């Protein structure tokens, strides 16, 4: 088999909003690859709580300490984005067996569509394995303290999105 050393990877997701779990995966990917592209997926089936521009702004703030991380957004199939970006490694995080089931299905479908693209799974750190964007949104919606689950620099952004307008 031809061996190719890959220097770049893409970490795709909704990041609606970015959590400490995402940042942990990004930091670990940034230590493994020369360049990590965090790519926000526009999913027509999920409108999302935060506009893509706001998600990007929060991601940039949360990753300001990582010089080899860049940010992008895309619509359509991940494999088409990978080909356009000339990149062959997708990084995804795994929190649970439920994640494993859905993520392995997605990885196999992507492999069928683009055999040159590999999916690399990083296990969630135990500290973050129950953290999700949807939990953060739900806690914020009902006025709970979501701050332990997101980077400190975006707490106010998330709060503002859920505060009742005067
Ligand atoms: P998606 O809607 O594509 O699942 P998410 O933004 O929810 O997007 O997640 C992007 C990726 O990050 C997925 O691979 C997901 O499993 C992973 N992820 C989400 N939360 C965590 C966490 N707390 N720890 C590790 N990985 C996570």
PDB file of C-alpha atoms in Angstrom, residues 6-8 12 24 46 58 64 71-72 76 88 99 119 121 128 149-151:
ATOM      1  CA  UNK A   6      -0.748  13.566   5.935  1.00  0.00           C
ATOM      2  CA  UNK A   7      -0.029  16.977   7.345  1.00  0.00           C
ATOM      3  CA  UNK A   8      -3.495  18.474   7.279  1.00  0.00           C
ATOM      4  CA  UNK A  12     -16.148  19.180  10.604  1.00  0.00           C
ATOM      5  CA  UNK A  24     -10.170  19.577  23.521  1.00  0.00           C
ATOM      6  CA  UNK A  46     -30.753  21.773  11.132  1.00  0.00           C
ATOM      7  CA  UNK A  58     -16.924  32.011  18.850  1.00  0.00           C
ATOM      8  CA  UNK A  64      -7.001  31.969  19.559  1.00  0.00           C
ATOM      9  CA  UNK A  71     -11.669  28.076  10.081  1.00  0.00           C
ATOM     10  CA  UNK A  72     -14.049  27.572   7.199  1.00  0.00           C
ATOM     11  CA  UNK A  76     -23.212  19.819   0.751  1.00  0.00           C
ATOM     12  CA  UNK A  88      -7.726  13.362   3.106  1.00  0.00           C
ATOM     13  CA  UNK A  99     -21.552   8.402  18.942  1.00  0.00           C
ATOM     14  CA  UNK A 119     -11.835   9.264   9.243  1.00  0.00           C
ATOM     15  CA  UNK A 121     -11.615   9.185  15.732  1.00  0.00           C
ATOM     16  CA  UNK A 128     -15.865  16.365  28.522  1.00  0.00           C
ATOM     17  CA  UNK A 149     -19.097  23.421  29.540  1.00  0.00           C
ATOM     18  CA  UNK A 150     -17.961  26.183  27.188  1.00  0.00           C
ATOM     19  CA  UNK A 151     -14.777  28.269  26.891  1.00  0.00           C
TER      20      UNK A 151
END
